[in-house]
XYZ file of N, CA and C in Angstrom:
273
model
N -2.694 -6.707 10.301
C -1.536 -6.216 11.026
C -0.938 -5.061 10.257
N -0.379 -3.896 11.179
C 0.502 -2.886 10.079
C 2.020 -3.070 10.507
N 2.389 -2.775 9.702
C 4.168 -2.588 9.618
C 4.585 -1.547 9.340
N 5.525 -0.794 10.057
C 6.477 0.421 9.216
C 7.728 0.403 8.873
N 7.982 0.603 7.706
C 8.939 0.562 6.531
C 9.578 1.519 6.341
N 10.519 2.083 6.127
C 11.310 2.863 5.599
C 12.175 2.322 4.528
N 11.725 3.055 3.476
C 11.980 2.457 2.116
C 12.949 3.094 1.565
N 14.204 3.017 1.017
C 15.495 3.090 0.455
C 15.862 2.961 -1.205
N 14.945 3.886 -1.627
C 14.839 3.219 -3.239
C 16.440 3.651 -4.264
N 16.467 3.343 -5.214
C 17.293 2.976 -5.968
C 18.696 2.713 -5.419
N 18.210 1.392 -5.204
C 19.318 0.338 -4.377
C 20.136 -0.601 -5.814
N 20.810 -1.007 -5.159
C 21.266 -2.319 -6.528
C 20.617 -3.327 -6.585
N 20.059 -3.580 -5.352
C 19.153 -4.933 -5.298
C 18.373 -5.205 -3.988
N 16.812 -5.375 -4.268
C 15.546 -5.658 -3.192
C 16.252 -6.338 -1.662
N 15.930 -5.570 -0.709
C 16.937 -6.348 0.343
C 16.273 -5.590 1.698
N 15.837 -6.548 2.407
C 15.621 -6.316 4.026
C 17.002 -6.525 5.007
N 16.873 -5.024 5.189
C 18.164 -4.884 5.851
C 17.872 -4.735 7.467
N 16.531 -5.149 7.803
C 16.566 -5.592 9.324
C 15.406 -3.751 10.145
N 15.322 -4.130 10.845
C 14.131 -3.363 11.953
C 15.391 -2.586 12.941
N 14.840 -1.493 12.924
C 15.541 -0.315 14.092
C 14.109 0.365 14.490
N 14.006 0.163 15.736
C 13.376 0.941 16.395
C 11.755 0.266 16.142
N 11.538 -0.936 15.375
C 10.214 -1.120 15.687
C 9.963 -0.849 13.630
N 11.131 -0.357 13.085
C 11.110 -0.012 11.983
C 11.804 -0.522 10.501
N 10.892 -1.086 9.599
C 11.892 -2.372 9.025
C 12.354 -1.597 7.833
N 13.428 -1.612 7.719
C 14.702 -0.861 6.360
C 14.413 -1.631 5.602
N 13.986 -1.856 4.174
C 14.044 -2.188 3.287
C 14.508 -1.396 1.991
N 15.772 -1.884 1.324
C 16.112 -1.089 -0.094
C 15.343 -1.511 -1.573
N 15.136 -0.722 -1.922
C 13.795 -1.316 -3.310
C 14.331 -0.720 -4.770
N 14.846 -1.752 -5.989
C 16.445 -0.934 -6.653
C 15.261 -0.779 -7.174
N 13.845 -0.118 -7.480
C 13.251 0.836 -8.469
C 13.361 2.196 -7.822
N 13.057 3.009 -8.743
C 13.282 5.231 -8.311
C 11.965 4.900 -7.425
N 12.205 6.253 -6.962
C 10.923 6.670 -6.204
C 10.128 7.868 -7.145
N 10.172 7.081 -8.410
C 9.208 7.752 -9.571
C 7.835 7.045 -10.079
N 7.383 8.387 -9.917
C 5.403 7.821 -10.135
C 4.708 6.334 -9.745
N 5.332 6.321 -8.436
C 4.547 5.115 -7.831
C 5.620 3.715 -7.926
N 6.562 3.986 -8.623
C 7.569 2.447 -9.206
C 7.936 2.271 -8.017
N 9.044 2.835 -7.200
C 9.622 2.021 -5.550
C 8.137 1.247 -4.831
N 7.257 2.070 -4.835
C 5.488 1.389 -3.999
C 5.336 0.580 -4.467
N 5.410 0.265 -5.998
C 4.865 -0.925 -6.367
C 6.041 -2.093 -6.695
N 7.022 -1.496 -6.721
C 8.207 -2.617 -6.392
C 8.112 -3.131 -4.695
N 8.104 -2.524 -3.476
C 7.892 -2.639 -2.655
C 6.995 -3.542 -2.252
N 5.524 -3.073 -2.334
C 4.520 -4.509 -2.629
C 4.849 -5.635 -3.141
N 5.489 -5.716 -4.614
C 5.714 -6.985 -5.091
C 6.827 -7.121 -4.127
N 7.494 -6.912 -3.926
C 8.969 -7.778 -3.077
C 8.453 -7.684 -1.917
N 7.523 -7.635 -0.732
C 6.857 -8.064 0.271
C 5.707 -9.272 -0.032
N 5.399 -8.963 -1.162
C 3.973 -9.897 -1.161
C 4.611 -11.422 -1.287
N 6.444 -11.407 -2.243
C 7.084 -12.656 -2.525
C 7.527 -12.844 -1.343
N 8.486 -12.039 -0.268
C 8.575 -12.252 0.968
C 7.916 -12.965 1.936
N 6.533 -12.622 2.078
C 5.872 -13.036 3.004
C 4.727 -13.994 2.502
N 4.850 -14.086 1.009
C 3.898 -15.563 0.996
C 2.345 -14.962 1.138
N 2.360 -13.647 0.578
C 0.927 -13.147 0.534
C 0.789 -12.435 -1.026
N -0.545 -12.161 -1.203
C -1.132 -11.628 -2.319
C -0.524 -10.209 -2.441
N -0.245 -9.783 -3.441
C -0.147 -8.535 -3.816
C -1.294 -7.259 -3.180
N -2.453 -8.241 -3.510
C -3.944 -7.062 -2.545
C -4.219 -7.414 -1.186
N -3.355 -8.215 -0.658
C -3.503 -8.613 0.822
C -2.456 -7.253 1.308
N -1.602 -6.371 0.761
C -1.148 -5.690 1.076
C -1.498 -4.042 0.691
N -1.688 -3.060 1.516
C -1.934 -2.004 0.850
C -1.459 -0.694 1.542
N -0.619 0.296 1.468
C -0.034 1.128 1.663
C -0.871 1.846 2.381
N -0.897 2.979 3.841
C -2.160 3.252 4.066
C -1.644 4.506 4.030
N -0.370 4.997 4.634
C 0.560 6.063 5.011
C 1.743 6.209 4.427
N 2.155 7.395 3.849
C 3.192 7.408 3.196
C 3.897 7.166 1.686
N 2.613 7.770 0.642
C 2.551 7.175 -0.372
C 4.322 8.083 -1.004
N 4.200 8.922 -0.461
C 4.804 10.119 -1.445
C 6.341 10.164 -0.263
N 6.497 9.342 0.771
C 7.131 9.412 1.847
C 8.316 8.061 1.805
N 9.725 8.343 2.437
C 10.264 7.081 2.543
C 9.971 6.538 3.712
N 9.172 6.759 4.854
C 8.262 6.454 5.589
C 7.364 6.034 5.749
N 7.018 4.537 5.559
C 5.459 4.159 5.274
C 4.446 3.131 6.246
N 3.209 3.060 6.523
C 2.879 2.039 7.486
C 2.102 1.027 5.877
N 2.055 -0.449 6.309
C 1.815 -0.986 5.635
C 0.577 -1.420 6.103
N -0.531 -2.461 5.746
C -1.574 -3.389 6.124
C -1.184 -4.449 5.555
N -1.295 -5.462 6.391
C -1.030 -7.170 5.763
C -2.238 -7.666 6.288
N -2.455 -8.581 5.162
C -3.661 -9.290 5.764
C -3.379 -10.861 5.014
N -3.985 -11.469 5.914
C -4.038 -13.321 5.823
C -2.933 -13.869 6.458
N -2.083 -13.120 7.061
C -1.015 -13.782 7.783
C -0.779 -12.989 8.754
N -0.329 -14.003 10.140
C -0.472 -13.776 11.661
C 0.980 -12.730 11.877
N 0.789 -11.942 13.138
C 1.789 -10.907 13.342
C 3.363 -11.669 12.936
N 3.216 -12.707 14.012
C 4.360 -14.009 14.555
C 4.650 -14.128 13.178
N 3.852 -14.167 11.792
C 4.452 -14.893 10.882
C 5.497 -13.827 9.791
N 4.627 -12.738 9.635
C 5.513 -11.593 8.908
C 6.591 -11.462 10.540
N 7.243 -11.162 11.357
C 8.182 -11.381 11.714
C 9.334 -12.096 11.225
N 8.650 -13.366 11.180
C 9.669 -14.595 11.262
C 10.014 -14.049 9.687
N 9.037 -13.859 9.071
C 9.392 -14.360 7.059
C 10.152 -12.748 7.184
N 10.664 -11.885 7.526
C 10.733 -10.772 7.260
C 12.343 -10.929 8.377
N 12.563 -11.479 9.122
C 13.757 -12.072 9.382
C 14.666 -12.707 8.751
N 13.934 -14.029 8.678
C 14.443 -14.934 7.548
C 14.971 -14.222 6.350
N 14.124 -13.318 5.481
C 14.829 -12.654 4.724
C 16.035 -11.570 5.085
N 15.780 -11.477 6.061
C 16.873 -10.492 6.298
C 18.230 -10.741 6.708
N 18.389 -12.348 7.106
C 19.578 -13.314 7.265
C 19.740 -13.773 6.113
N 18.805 -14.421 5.251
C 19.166 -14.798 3.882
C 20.358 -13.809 2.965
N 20.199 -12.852 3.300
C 20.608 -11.262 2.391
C 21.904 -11.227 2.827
N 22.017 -11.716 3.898
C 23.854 -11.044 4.710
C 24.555 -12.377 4.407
């Protein structure tokens, strides 16, 4: 499955702030220096959703706060729900 993200880096703290437009806001408190927000990003999705770190891989948007993601081992229905859930947990 892919996802698109729009990523919000140097936040105070990792936080899904919910989908506009088909598009999920997430803030990621690492810079968007030499790869750190991407790979903070991964890790705080991979704990999110209960998947591997390499079940996830950036395909679009390395250099962009615009990104499509790939998930793999878990069903569309389920990154929804876990990507909700976090996003009520947060408020």
């Amino acid at each position: 499955m892919r996802i698109s993200v729009k990523v919000l880096p140097n936040a105070g703290k990792n936080e899904i702030l919910g989908p506009v437009n088909e598009v999920w806001r997430i803030k990621i408190a690492a810079p968007p220096d030499k790869g750190k927000a991407n790979k903070e990003l991964v890790d705080f999705l991979s704990e999110i959703l209960g998947v591997r770190k390499n079940n996830l891989n950036i395909l679009k948007g390395h250099s962009s706060h615009n990104k499509i993601l790939a998930v793999e081992g878990i069903s569309p229905e389920e990154v929804t729900s876990r990507l909700l859930g976090a996003n009520n947990s947060t408020r």
